[in-house]
Coordinates of C-alpha atoms in Angstrom, one line a residue:
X1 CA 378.9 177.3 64.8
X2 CA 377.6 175.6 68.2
X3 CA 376.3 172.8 66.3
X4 CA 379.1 172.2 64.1
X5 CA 381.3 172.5 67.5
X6 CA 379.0 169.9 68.5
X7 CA 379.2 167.3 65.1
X8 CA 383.5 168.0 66.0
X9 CA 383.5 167.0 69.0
X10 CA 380.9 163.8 68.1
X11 CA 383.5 163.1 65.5
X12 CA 386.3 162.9 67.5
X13 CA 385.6 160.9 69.8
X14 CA 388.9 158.1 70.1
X15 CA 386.6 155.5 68.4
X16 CA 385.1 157.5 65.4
X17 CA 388.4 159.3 64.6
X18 CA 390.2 155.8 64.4
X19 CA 387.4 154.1 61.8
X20 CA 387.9 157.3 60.0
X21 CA 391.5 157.3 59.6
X22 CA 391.2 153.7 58.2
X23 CA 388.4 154.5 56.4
X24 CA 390.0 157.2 54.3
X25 CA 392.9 155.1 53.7
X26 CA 391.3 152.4 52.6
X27 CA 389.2 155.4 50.1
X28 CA 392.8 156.2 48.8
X29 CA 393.7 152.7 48.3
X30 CA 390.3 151.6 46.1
X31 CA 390.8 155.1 44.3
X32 CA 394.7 154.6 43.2
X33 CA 393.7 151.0 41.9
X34 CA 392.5 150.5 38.6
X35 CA 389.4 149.0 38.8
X36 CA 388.5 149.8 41.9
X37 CA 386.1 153.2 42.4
X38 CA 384.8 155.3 45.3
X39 CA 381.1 153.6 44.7
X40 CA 382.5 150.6 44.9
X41 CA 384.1 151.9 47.9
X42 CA 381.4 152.7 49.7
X43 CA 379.1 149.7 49.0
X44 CA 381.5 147.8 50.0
X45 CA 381.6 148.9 53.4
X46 CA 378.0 150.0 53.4
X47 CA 377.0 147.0 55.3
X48 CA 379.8 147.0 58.2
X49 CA 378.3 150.5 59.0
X50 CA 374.7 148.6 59.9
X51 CA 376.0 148.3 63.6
X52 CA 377.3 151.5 64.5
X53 CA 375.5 154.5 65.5
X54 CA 374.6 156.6 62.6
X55 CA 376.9 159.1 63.3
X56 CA 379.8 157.2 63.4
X57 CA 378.5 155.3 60.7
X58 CA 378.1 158.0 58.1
X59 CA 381.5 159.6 58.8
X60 CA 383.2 156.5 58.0
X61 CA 381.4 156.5 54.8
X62 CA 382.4 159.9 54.1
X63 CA 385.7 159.5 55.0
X64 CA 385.7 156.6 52.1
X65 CA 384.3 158.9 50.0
X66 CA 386.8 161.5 50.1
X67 CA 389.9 159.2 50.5
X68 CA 388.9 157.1 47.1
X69 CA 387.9 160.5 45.0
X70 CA 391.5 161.6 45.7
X71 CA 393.1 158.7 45.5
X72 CA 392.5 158.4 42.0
X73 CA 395.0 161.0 41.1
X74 CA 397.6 158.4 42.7
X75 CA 397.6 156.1 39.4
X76 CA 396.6 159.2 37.1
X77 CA 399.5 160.7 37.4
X78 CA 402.1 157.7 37.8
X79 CA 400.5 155.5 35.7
X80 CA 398.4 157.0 33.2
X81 CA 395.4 155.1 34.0
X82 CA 393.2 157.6 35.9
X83 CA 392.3 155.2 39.4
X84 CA 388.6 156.5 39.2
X85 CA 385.9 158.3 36.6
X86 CA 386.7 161.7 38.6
X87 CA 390.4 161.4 38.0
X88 CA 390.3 161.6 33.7
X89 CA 391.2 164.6 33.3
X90 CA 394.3 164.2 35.8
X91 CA 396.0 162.0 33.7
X92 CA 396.5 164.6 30.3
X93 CA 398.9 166.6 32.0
X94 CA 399.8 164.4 35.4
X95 CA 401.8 161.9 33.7
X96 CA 403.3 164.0 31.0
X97 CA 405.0 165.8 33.8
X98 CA 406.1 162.4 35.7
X99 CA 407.8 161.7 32.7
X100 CA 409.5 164.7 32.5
X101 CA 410.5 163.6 36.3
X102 CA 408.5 166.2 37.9
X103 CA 406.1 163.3 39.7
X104 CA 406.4 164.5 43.3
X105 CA 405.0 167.9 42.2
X106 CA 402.2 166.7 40.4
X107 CA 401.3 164.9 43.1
X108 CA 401.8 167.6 45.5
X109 CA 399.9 169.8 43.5
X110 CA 396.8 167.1 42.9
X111 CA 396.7 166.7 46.8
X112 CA 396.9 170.4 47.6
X113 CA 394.2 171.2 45.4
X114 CA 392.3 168.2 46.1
X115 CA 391.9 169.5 49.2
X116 CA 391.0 172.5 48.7
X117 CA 388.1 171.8 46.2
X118 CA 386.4 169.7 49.0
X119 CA 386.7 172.5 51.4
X120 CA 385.4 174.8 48.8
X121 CA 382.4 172.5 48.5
X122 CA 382.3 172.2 52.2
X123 CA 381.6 175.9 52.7
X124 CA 378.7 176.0 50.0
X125 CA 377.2 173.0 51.5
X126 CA 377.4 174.7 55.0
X127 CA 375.4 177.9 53.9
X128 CA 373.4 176.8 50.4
X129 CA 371.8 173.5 52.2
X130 CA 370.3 174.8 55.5
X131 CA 368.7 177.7 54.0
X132 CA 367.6 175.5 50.8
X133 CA 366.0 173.1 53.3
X134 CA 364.0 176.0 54.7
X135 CA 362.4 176.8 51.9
X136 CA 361.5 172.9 51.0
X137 CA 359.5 172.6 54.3
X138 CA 357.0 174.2 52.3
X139 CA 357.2 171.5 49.9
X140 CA 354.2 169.4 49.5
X141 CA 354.0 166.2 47.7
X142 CA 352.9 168.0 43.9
X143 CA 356.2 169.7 44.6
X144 CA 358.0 166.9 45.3
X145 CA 356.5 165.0 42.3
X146 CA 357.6 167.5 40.0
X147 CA 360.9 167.8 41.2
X148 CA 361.6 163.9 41.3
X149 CA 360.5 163.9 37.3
X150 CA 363.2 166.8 36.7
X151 CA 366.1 165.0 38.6
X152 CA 365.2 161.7 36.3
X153 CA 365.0 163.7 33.3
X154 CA 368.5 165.5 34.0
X155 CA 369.9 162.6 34.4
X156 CA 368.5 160.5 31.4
X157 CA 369.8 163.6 29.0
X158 CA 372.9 164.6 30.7
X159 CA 375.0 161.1 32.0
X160 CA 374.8 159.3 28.6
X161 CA 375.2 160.2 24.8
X162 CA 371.8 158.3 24.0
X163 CA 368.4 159.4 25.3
X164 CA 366.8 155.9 24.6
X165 CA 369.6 154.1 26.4
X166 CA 369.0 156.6 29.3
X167 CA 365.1 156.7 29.4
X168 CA 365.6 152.5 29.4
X169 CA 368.2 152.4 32.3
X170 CA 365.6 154.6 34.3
X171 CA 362.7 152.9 33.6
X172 CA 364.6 149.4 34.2
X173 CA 365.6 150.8 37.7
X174 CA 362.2 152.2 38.3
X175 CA 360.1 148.6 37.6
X176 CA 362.7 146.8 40.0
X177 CA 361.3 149.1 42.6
X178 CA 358.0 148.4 42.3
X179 CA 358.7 144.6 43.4
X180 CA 356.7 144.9 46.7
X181 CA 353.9 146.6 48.7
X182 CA 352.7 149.7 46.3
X183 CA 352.4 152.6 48.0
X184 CA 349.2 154.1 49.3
X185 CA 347.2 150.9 48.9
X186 CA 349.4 148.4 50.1
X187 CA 349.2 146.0 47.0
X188 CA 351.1 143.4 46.3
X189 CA 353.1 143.6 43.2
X190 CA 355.3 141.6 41.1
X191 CA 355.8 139.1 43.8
X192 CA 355.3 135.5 42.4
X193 CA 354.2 134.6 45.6
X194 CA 357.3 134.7 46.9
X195 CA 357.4 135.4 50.5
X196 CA 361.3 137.4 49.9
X197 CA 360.1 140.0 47.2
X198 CA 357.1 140.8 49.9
X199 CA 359.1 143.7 50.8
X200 CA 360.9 144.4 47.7
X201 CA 364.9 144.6 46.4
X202 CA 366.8 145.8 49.5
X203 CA 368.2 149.2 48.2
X204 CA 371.9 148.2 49.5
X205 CA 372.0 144.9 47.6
X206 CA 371.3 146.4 44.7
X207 CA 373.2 149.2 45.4
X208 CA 376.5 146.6 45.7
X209 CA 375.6 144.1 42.7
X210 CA 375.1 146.9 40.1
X211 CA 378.2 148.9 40.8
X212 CA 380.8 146.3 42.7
X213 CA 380.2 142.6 41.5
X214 CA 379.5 144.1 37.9
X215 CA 383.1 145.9 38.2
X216 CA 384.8 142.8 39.3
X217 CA 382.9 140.5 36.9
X218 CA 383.8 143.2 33.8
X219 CA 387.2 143.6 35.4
X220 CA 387.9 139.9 35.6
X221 CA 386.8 138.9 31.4
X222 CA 389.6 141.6 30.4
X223 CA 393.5 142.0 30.6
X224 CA 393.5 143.9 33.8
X225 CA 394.1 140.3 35.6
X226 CA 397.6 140.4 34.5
X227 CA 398.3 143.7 36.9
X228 CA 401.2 146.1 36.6
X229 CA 404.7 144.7 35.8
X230 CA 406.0 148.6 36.0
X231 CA 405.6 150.6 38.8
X232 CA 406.7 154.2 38.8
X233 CA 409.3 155.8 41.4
X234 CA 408.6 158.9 43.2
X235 CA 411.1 161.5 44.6
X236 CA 411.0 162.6 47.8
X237 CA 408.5 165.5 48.5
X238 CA 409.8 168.7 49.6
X239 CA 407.5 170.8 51.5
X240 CA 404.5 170.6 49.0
X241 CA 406.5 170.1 45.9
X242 CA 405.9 173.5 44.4
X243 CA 406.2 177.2 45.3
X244 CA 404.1 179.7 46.6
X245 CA 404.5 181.9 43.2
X246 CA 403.2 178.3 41.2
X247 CA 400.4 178.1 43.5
X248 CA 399.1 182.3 43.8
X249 CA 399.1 181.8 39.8
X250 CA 396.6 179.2 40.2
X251 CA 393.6 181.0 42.1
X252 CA 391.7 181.9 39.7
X253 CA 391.7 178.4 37.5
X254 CA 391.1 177.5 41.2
X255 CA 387.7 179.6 41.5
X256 CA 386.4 178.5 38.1
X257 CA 387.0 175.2 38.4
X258 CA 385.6 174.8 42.3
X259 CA 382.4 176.7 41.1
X260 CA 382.0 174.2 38.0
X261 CA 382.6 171.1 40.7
X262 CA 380.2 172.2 43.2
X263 CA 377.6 173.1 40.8
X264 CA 377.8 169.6 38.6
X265 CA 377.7 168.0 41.7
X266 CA 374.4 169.7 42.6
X267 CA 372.8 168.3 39.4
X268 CA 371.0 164.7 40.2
X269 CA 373.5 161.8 38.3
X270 CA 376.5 163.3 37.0
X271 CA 379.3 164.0 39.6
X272 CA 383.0 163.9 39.4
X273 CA 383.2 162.2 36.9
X274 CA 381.8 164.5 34.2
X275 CA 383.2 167.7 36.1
X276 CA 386.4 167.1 36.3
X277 CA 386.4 167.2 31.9
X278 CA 384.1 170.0 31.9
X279 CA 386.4 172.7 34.1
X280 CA 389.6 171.0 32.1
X281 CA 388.4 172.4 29.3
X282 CA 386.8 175.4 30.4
X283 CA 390.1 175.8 32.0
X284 CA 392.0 174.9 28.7
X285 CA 389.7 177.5 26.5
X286 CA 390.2 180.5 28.9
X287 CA 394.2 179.8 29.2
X288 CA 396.2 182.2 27.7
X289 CA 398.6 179.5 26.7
X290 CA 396.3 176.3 25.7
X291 CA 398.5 174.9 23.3
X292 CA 400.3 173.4 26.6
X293 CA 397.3 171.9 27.9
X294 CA 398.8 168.5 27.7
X295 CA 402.4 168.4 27.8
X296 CA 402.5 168.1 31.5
X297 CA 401.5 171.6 33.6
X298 CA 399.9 172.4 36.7
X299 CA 397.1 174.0 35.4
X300 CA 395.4 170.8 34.0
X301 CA 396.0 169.1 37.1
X302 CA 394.3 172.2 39.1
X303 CA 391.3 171.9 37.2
X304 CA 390.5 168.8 37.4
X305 CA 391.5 167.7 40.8
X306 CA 390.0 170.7 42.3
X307 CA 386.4 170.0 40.4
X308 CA 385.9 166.5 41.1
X309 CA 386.2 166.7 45.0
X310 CA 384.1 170.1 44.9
X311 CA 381.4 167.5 43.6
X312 CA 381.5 165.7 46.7
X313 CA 380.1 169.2 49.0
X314 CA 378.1 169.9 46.0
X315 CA 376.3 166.6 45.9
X316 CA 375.5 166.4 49.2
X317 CA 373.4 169.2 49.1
X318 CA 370.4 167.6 47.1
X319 CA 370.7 164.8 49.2
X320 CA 370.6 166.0 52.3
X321 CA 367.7 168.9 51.8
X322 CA 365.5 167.1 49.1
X323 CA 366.4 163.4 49.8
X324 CA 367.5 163.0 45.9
X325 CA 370.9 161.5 45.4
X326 CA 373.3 164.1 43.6
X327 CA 375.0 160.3 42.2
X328 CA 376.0 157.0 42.6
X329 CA 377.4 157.4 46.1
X330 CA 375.3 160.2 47.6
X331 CA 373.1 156.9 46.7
X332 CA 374.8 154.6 48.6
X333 CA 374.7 157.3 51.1
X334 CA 371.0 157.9 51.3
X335 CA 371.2 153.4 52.1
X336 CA 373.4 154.5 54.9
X337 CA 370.8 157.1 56.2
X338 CA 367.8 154.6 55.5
X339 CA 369.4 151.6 57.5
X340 CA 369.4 154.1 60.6
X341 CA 366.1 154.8 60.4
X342 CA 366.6 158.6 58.9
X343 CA 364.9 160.0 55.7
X344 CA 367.1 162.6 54.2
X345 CA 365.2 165.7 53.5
X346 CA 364.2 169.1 54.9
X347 CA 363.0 167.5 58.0
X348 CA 366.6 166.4 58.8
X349 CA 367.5 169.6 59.5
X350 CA 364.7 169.9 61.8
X351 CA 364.4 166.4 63.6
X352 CA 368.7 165.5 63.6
X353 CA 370.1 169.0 63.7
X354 CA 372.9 167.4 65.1
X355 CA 373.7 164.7 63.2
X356 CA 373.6 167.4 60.2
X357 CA 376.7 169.3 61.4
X358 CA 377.7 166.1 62.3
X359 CA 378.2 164.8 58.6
X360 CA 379.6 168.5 58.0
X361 CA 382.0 168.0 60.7
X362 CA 383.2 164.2 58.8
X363 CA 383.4 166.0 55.5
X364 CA 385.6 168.7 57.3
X365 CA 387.9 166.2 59.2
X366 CA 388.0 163.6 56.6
X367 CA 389.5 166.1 54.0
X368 CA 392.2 167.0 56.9
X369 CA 393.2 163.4 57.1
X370 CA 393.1 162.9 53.4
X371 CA 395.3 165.6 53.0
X372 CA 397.9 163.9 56.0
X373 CA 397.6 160.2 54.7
X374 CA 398.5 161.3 51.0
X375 CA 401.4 162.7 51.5
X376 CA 402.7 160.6 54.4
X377 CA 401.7 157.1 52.6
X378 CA 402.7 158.1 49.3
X379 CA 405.4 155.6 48.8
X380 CA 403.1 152.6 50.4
X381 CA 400.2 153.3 48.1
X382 CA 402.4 153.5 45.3
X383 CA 403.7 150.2 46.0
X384 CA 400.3 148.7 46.2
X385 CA 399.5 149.6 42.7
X386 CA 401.8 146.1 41.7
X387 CA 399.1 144.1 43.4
X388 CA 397.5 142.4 40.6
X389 CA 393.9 142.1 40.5
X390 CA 393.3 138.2 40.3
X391 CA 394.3 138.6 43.7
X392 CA 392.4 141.5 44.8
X393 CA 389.5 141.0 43.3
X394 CA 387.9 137.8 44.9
X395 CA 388.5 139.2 48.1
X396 CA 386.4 142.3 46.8
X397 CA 383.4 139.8 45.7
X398 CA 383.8 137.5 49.0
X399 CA 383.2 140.8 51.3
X400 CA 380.1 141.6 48.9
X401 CA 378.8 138.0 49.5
X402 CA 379.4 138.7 53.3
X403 CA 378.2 142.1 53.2
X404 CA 375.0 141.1 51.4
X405 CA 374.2 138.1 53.8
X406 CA 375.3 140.3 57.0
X407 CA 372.2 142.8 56.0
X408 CA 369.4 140.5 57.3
X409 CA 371.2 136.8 57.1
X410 CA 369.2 135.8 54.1
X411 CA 370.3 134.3 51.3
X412 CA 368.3 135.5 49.1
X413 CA 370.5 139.0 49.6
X414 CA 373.1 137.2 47.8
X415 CA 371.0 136.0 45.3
X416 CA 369.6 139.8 44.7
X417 CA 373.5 141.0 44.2
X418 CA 374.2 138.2 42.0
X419 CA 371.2 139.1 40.3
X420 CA 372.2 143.2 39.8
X421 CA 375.8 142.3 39.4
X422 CA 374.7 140.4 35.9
X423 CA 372.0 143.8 35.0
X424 CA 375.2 145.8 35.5
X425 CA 377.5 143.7 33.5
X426 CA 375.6 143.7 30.8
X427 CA 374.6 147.7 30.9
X428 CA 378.5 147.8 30.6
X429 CA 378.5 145.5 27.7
X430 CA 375.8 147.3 26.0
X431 CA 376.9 150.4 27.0
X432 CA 373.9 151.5 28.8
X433 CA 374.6 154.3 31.7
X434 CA 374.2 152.5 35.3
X435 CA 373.7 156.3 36.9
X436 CA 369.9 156.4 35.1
X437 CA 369.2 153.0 36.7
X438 CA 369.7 153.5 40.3
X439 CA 368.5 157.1 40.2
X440 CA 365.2 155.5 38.8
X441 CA 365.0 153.0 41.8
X442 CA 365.8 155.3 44.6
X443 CA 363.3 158.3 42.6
X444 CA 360.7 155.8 41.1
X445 CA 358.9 155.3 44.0
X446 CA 359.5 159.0 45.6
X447 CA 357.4 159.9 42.7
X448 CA 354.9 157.6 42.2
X449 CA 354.1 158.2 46.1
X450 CA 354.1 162.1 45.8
X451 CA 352.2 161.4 42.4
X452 CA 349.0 159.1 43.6
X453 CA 349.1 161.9 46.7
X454 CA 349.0 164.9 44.7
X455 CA 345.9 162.8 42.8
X456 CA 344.0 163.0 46.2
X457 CA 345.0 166.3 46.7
X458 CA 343.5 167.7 43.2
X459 CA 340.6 165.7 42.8
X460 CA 342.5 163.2 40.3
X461 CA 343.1 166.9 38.5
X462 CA 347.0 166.4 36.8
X463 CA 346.0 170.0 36.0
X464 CA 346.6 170.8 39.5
X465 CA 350.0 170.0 39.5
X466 CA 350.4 173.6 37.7
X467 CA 349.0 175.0 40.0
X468 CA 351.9 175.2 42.2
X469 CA 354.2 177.8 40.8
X470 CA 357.4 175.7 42.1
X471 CA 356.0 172.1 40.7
X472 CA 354.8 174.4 37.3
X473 CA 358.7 175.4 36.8
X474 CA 360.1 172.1 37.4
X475 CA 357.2 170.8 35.3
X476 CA 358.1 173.3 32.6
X477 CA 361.8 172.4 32.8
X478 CA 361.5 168.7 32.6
X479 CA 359.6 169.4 29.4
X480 CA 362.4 172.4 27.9
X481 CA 364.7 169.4 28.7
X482 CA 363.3 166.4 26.9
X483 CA 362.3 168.7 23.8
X484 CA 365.8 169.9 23.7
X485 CA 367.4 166.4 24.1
X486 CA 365.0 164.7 21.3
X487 CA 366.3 167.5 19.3
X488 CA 369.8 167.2 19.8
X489 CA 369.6 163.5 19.2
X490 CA 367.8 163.8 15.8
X491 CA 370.2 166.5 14.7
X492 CA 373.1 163.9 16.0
X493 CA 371.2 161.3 13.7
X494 CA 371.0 163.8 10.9
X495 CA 374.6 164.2 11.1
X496 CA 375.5 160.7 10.8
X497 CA 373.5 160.1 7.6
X498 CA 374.7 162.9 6.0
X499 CA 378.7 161.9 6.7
X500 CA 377.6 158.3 5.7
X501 CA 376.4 160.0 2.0

């Protein structure tokens, strides 16, 4: 509690508190606009955090986090188009019950709840990471080897319906990062003898090229540009637009769908976006009255709202005791950490106790002012939804150009986002997941160090990575996984010849 006293007080400090109030409404904004996500939030504004200290640098980031994963419920419910991946779900009963002109308690209730999932993620980060990162000081790099090769295989069988597709994004992602000095030797690889690639792709470029200049260049080929002729009016808010009865009927779809959020966003590459449909229809099947699931009640909106910001606690937690991004933003977050000089990882909690309760303190405080800004701004960021997206959108890829050149004022930084803006585009166009991709670049070499170490360790024995009981259970799962996925997708296969007889 004295430490987390400490990261309030750090937090607000007049300086911090004002970048974080902007910060979260600017999250709201890029979450209520089609088109516009919470990872391209934050890699947007990745850069403009390379001055401050890291403290104040990581709540902003946070605080963009939080504002655009709620935000998206803004569009979901008055528009129908859900504003990010995490808001899906929102949509199948928020806009049935605008139209029935109940959109001021949808909203209500998606804010409410919204909050409340990220403080019940907030609480299990508090007391699952520090302990967790206790036990990984005894991790040595077999350990860490073992565990890098689970996250990637996770990720390749659960964020896409193909395997191969997965296993290709990775592996894409993973010979990108071995542009450079290798590890352990200091080679030089894949360099053409060009001095820039010396020191490999900067994590942050491509960071905003695969996941912002690829949105605005898929964004820009389709109808979107026209924007929204229609906007949709919302009633004023009384109190928080439903009673205390509505919401004490709600606690336990609150409790299942909270646990589902925080534990999804604990899995490496998957996020909001996939548990916000997994606890609605967890939710749904439990119901004793499914057959309403989708005509426009509370209960959908609950479940998903309340899932996809307790991914946000939940995904911190790998990050910050293991160093492995729990998805794309924890991602962008671990380039926050890096360009402050600070590994992620169960030395954090040892060398910057501080900043620790620090970034507990922004999640804490950013949640409050999410929670404030909603509900006071409503109208405004309703309005902004008619601002059509030939006009927003260059002004998105100028401040990546800016950004990109701001990192180390080369141009070749805006050449590399260029460059993963078109790999992006075209995983969209192929439909080949992006998650696999940068996973495999920020894990690639995490593993190929701990690998060549755990060589020197055993003699050049890959028998004695068994040896370990914690790398021999990771080890063991990464296999249970792939043998289970290569049979899912032949039985899929199976399936599709048989319905084409």
């Amino acid at each position: 509690m004295e430490l987390f006293a400490q990261g309030l007080v750090a937090i607000m400090q007049p300086g911090t508190l004002i970048l974080m109030i902007a910060g979260t409404a600017i999250g709201i904004l890029f979450g209520a606009l089609p088109g516009l996500t919470a990872t391209m939030a934050v890699a947007l504004f990745l850069p403009v955090t390379y001055g401050m200290k890291p403290a104040m640098g990581l709540a902003v980031l946070i605080a963009l986090w939080i504002g655009a994963t709620s935000g998206g419920l803004i569009a979901a419910i008055l528009l129908k188009i859900p504003g990010t991946p995490s808001s899906v779900a929102t949509c199948f009963d928020g806009h049935p019950m605008q139209e029935k002109g109940e959109g001021a308690k949808a909203l209500g209730v998606g804010i409410v709840f919204s909050f409340l999932g990220t403080m019940f993620s907030l609480i299990a980060l508090v007391f699952i990471a520090p302990p967790l990162a206790k036990v990984a000081l005894s991790f040595g790099p077999v350990e860490y080897f073992a565990i890098a090769i689970f996250s990637l295989m996770l990720i390749v069988s659960l964020s896409t319906d193909s395997m191969l597709k997965g296993i290709f994004s990775g592996l894409v992602g993973f010979v990108f990062a071995t542009v450079g000095i290798a590890p352990v030797d200091a080679v030089l690889r894949y360099t053409f003898g060009t001095v820039e690639l010396t020191s490999g792709f900067n994590t942050l470029c491509v960071l905003i090229g695969l996941f912002a200049i690829s949105e605005v260049i898929k964004t820009a080929e389709s109808s979107k540009l026209e924007g929204k002729a229609e906007i949709a009016q919302v009633t004023r808010i009384k109190g928080f637009g439903f009673t205390m009865k509505e919401f004490m009927s709600q606690k336990w779809n609150f409790l299942i769908s909270a646990l589902i959020g925080t534990g999804i966003g604990i899995l490496p590459g998957i996020g909001g976006g996939t548990s916000n449909l997994v606890a609605y229809m967890v939710v749904k099947k439990s119901s004793k009255y499914p057959e309403k699931f989708g005509t426009g009640i509370i209960d959908g909106i609950v479940a998903s709202e309340v899932s996809n910001n307790a991914s946000i606690g939940g995904a911190l937690i790998p990050l910050m005791t293991l160093g492995i991004p729990g998805d794309a933003v924890t991602a962008l977050l671990l380039g926050g950490f890096m360009i402050h000089g600070i590994a992620p990882g169960p030395m954090l909690f040892v060398n910057y106790g501080p900043l620790v309760y620090t970034v507990f303190a922004a999640v804490f405080v950013s949640t409050l002012l999410m929670l404030v800004l909603e509900f006071a701004g409503i109208r405004i960021f309703v309005k902004l939804l008619s601002i059509p997206n030939y006009i927003l959108l260059p002004i998105v890829f100028v401040l990546c150009v800016v950004g990109a050149f701001g990192l180390s004022s080369r141009i070749f930084d805006v050449w590399s986002i260029l460059l993963f803006g078109a790999v992006g585009y075209y995983f969209v166009k192929f439909k080949i997941p992006q998650a696999p991709f940068i996973i495999g670049f920020v894990l690639g070499p995490m593993a190929e160090t701990n690998f060549r170490r755990g060589l020197m360790m055993t003699d050049d024995s890959f028998l004695g990575f068994f040896e370990s009981p914690i790398a021999a259970v990771f080890m063991g799962l990464t296999l249970v996984i792939m043998l289970w996925t290569i049979y899912g997708e032949v039985r899929k296969k199976q399936s599709i010849l048989r319905s084409g007889d």
